[in-house]
Amino acid sequence: DADVTQTPRNRITKTGKRIMLECSQTKGHDRMYWYRQDPGLGLRLIYYSFDVKDINKGEISDGYSVSRQAQAKFSLSLESAIPNQTALYFCATSGAGSQPQHFGDGTRLSIL
Amino acid sequence: AQSVTQLGSHVSVSEGALVLLRCNYSSSVPPYLFWYVQYPNQGLQLLLKYTSAATLVKGINGFEAEFKKSETSFHLTKPSAHMSDAAEYFCAVKMDSNYQLIWGAGTKLIIKP
């Protein structure tokens, strides 16, 4: 089984709908992250959490919210989806310090 | 603001040729440095990392990278390209253990037969 699991893998929805993307991990890491990837822009950080009670905005948090339900679970919500939120979304986890981040396989989200 | 620059959004090499993917960062102090690879329809996978030990770092799949402080660079190389190396490669920098990763825009590596 994958260490970092994202669901769903693909989602097509309409403008204005509420969407939740889920991430769970079995690595035992305290730190979890949500990124979006757009062609030519690399990865941009949406939100990150260093533990269950510590949630922080990244560089592009507007239009998104998150919930850290447990050490192993970190969900991303789009309260009212808009077309320019169409992107590939990644969840990642890491240990503290210089430890690298470990990624899920992504959720491809299309908003019509 | 700190930044990471990957020179070339696309790099094309022939199978068996040297692969060189460039990464430069802006920082006054030696950071933690990472290279990740992304195959189609997959997440990002760690290739290698530099965390202030040896300046030449060996990674998976025959890749290596050299940290050059004077040039603020961390270029990725592989002596002989293989078709399976076709992917997108990302350089990332972390200035401090509690800072976030700063990502380059990525370089797509194309391997010609």
Short mmCIF file of C-alpha atoms in Angstrom, two decimals:
data_model
loop_
_atom_site.label_atom_id
_atom_site.label_comp_id
_atom_site.label_asym_id
_atom_site.label_seq_id
_atom_site.Cartn_x
_atom_site.Cartn_y
_atom_site.Cartn_z
CA ASP A 1 0.00 0.00 0.00
CA ALA A 2 1.11 3.55 -0.70
CA ASP A 3 2.58 5.56 2.17
CA VAL A 4 0.63 8.69 1.15
CA THR A 5 -2.83 8.09 -0.29
CA GLN A 6 -4.94 10.70 -2.00
CA THR A 7 -8.60 10.34 -2.87
CA PRO A 8 -10.11 10.78 -5.35
CA ARG A 9 -7.49 10.43 -8.09
CA ASN A 10 -9.64 12.30 -10.58
CA ARG A 11 -12.61 14.58 -10.16
CA ILE A 12 -14.69 16.62 -12.57
CA THR A 13 -17.14 19.05 -11.08
CA LYS A 14 -19.00 22.27 -11.81
CA THR A 15 -18.39 25.85 -10.80
CA GLY A 16 -19.79 26.68 -7.38
CA LYS A 17 -19.66 23.15 -5.99
CA ARG A 18 -17.97 22.30 -2.71
CA ILE A 19 -15.18 19.75 -3.09
CA MET A 20 -13.08 17.89 -0.59
CA LEU A 21 -9.81 16.18 -1.38
CA GLU A 22 -8.51 13.73 1.17
CA CYS A 23 -5.04 12.62 2.15
CA SER A 24 -3.98 9.92 4.55
CA GLN A 25 -0.49 8.69 5.43
CA THR A 26 1.09 5.71 7.11
CA LYS A 27 4.58 7.20 7.47
CA GLY A 28 3.99 8.50 10.98
CA HIS A 29 5.02 12.02 9.98
CA ASP A 30 3.80 15.05 11.87
CA ARG A 31 4.12 17.46 8.95
CA MET A 32 1.66 17.46 6.07
CA TYR A 33 1.28 19.73 3.04
CA TRP A 34 -1.09 20.53 0.20
CA TYR A 35 0.27 21.77 -3.13
CA ARG A 36 -1.17 22.53 -6.50
CA GLN A 37 0.74 21.99 -9.71
CA ASP A 38 0.12 23.94 -12.89
CA PRO A 39 2.14 23.53 -16.10
CA GLY A 40 5.20 25.76 -16.11
CA LEU A 41 4.63 26.98 -12.55
CA GLY A 42 6.04 24.09 -10.56
CA LEU A 43 4.47 23.40 -7.19
CA ARG A 44 2.79 26.06 -5.10
CA LEU A 45 2.04 25.56 -1.43
CA ILE A 46 -1.59 25.97 -0.39
CA TYR A 47 -1.55 24.98 3.29
CA TYR A 48 0.73 23.12 5.64
CA SER A 49 0.42 21.61 9.10
CA PHE A 50 3.25 20.80 11.50
CA ASP A 51 0.94 18.89 13.83
CA VAL A 52 -2.77 18.42 14.48
CA LYS A 53 -3.15 21.80 16.19
CA ASP A 54 -0.84 23.77 13.91
CA ILE A 55 -2.18 24.80 10.50
CA ASN A 56 -0.62 27.50 8.36
CA LYS A 57 -1.42 29.24 5.09
CA GLY A 58 0.89 28.82 2.17
CA GLU A 59 1.44 31.20 -0.72
CA ILE A 60 -1.93 30.55 -2.44
CA SER A 61 -4.48 29.76 0.30
CA ASP A 62 -7.31 32.02 -0.95
CA GLY A 63 -10.33 29.93 -1.95
CA TYR A 64 -9.12 26.88 -0.02
CA SER A 65 -9.49 25.55 3.51
CA VAL A 66 -8.03 22.53 5.29
CA SER A 67 -8.75 20.24 8.19
CA ARG A 68 -6.26 18.08 10.08
CA GLN A 69 -8.50 15.44 11.54
CA ALA A 70 -5.69 13.32 12.95
CA GLN A 71 -1.95 12.96 12.62
CA ALA A 72 -2.50 10.75 9.60
CA LYS A 73 -5.26 12.72 7.82
CA PHE A 74 -5.23 16.12 6.15
CA SER A 75 -8.07 17.20 3.87
CA LEU A 76 -8.32 20.12 1.48
CA SER A 77 -11.64 21.81 0.66
CA LEU A 78 -12.71 24.14 -2.08
CA GLU A 79 -15.79 25.84 -0.66
CA SER A 80 -17.06 27.15 -3.98
CA ALA A 81 -15.00 25.84 -6.87
CA ILE A 82 -14.05 28.09 -9.78
CA PRO A 83 -12.49 27.11 -13.14
CA ASN A 84 -9.05 28.54 -12.36
CA GLN A 85 -8.75 26.02 -9.55
CA THR A 86 -8.47 23.33 -12.20
CA ALA A 87 -5.08 21.77 -11.47
CA LEU A 88 -3.22 18.75 -10.18
CA TYR A 89 -3.24 18.65 -6.37
CA PHE A 90 -0.63 16.90 -4.28
CA CYS A 91 -0.47 15.99 -0.64
CA ALA A 92 2.95 15.48 0.95
CA THR A 93 4.33 14.55 4.35
CA SER A 94 7.67 14.95 6.04
CA GLY A 95 9.52 14.51 9.25
CA ALA A 96 11.15 17.45 11.01
CA GLY A 97 14.31 19.32 10.04
CA SER A 98 16.00 18.50 6.76
CA GLN A 99 13.88 15.45 6.04
CA PRO A 100 12.53 15.33 2.47
CA GLN A 101 8.86 15.43 1.61
CA HIS A 102 7.02 12.31 0.44
CA PHE A 103 4.22 12.73 -2.07
CA GLY A 104 0.95 11.06 -2.93
CA ASP A 105 0.06 10.31 -6.54
CA GLY A 106 -2.08 13.42 -6.87
CA THR A 107 -5.68 14.36 -7.58
CA ARG A 108 -6.48 15.72 -11.01
CA LEU A 109 -9.30 18.22 -10.53
CA SER A 110 -11.27 19.77 -13.37
CA ILE A 111 -13.83 22.48 -12.74
CA LEU A 112 -16.19 23.24 -15.57
CA ALA B 1 12.58 36.58 -1.44
CA GLN B 2 14.38 33.32 -1.93
CA SER B 3 14.08 31.74 -5.34
CA VAL B 4 15.07 28.68 -7.31
CA THR B 5 15.82 28.85 -11.02
CA GLN B 6 15.89 25.84 -13.30
CA LEU B 7 17.41 26.76 -16.63
CA GLY B 8 15.37 25.35 -19.49
CA SER B 9 11.77 24.21 -19.24
CA HIS B 10 12.66 21.40 -21.69
CA VAL B 11 15.97 19.63 -22.21
CA SER B 12 16.44 17.11 -25.00
CA VAL B 13 19.32 14.62 -25.13
CA SER B 14 20.05 11.50 -27.11
CA GLU B 15 19.95 8.10 -25.48
CA GLY B 16 23.42 7.38 -24.07
CA ALA B 17 24.40 11.05 -23.87
CA LEU B 18 25.20 13.07 -20.77
CA VAL B 19 22.26 14.54 -18.90
CA LEU B 20 22.77 17.95 -17.28
CA LEU B 21 19.86 19.73 -15.60
CA ARG B 22 20.67 23.08 -14.05
CA CYS B 23 19.48 24.51 -10.74
CA ASN B 24 20.53 27.79 -9.13
CA TYR B 25 19.21 29.23 -5.92
CA SER B 26 19.38 32.57 -4.17
CA SER B 27 20.60 32.32 -0.62
CA SER B 28 23.36 33.76 1.53
CA VAL B 29 23.66 30.61 3.61
CA PRO B 30 24.03 26.99 2.50
CA PRO B 31 20.55 25.52 2.33
CA TYR B 32 19.18 22.01 2.14
CA LEU B 33 18.82 21.02 -1.52
CA PHE B 34 16.69 18.39 -3.19
CA TRP B 35 16.01 16.96 -6.63
CA TYR B 36 12.72 15.24 -7.32
CA VAL B 37 11.50 13.37 -10.39
CA GLN B 38 7.92 13.14 -11.63
CA TYR B 39 6.94 10.43 -14.08
CA PRO B 40 3.66 10.85 -16.01
CA ASN B 41 0.56 10.45 -13.86
CA GLN B 42 2.60 10.01 -10.72
CA GLY B 43 3.61 12.00 -7.69
CA LEU B 44 7.08 13.37 -7.06
CA GLN B 45 9.81 10.98 -6.01
CA LEU B 46 12.99 12.00 -4.22
CA LEU B 47 16.09 11.55 -6.38
CA LEU B 48 18.68 12.89 -3.97
CA LYS B 49 19.30 15.48 -1.28
CA TYR B 50 22.16 17.62 0.02
CA THR B 51 22.20 18.40 3.72
CA SER B 52 25.71 19.78 4.33
CA ALA B 53 27.67 16.55 4.16
CA ALA B 54 29.62 15.69 0.99
CA THR B 55 29.20 18.21 -1.82
CA LEU B 56 28.81 15.48 -4.43
CA VAL B 57 25.60 13.61 -3.75
CA LYS B 58 24.64 10.33 -5.36
CA GLY B 59 21.01 9.48 -5.87
CA ILE B 60 18.83 6.81 -7.36
CA ASN B 61 18.83 5.66 -10.99
CA GLY B 62 22.45 6.74 -11.56
CA PHE B 63 21.88 10.46 -10.98
CA GLU B 64 24.16 12.68 -8.97
CA ALA B 65 24.37 16.36 -8.11
CA GLU B 66 27.15 18.65 -6.95
CA PHE B 67 26.64 21.48 -4.51
CA LYS B 68 28.77 24.51 -5.44
CA LYS B 69 28.47 27.23 -2.85
CA SER B 70 30.41 29.82 -4.84
CA GLU B 71 28.04 29.40 -7.78
CA THR B 72 24.89 28.83 -5.66
CA SER B 73 24.21 25.85 -7.88
CA PHE B 74 23.09 22.26 -7.50
CA HIS B 75 23.09 20.82 -11.03
CA LEU B 76 21.85 17.29 -11.67
CA THR B 77 23.82 14.96 -13.93
CA LYS B 78 23.77 11.44 -15.28
CA PRO B 79 26.60 10.11 -17.49
CA SER B 80 24.40 8.16 -19.90
CA ALA B 81 20.73 8.87 -20.54
CA HIS B 82 18.22 6.05 -20.78
CA MET B 83 14.78 6.18 -22.31
CA SER B 84 13.28 5.53 -18.88
CA ASP B 85 14.76 8.83 -17.64
CA ALA B 86 12.16 10.80 -19.59
CA ALA B 87 10.26 12.70 -16.91
CA GLU B 88 9.99 16.10 -15.29
CA TYR B 89 12.64 17.05 -12.76
CA PHE B 90 12.24 19.55 -9.96
CA CYS B 91 14.85 21.26 -7.85
CA ALA B 92 13.81 22.41 -4.37
CA VAL B 93 15.57 24.37 -1.66
CA LYS B 94 14.96 24.65 2.05
CA MET B 95 16.70 27.53 3.79
CA ASP B 96 16.20 26.30 7.33
CA SER B 97 14.82 23.20 8.96
CA ASN B 98 11.58 25.00 9.80
CA TYR B 99 11.16 26.79 6.52
CA GLN B 100 9.16 25.53 3.58
CA LEU B 101 10.52 24.09 0.41
CA ILE B 102 10.96 26.57 -2.41
CA TRP B 103 10.46 24.89 -5.78
CA GLY B 104 11.87 25.47 -9.20
CA ALA B 105 9.46 25.48 -12.14
CA GLY B 106 10.66 22.09 -13.37
CA THR B 107 12.53 20.80 -16.41
CA LYS B 108 11.09 18.20 -18.73
CA LEU B 109 13.76 15.78 -19.88
CA ILE B 110 13.19 14.36 -23.35
CA ILE B 111 15.25 11.40 -24.49
CA LYS B 112 15.76 10.93 -28.22
CA PRO B 113 16.32 7.39 -29.51
#
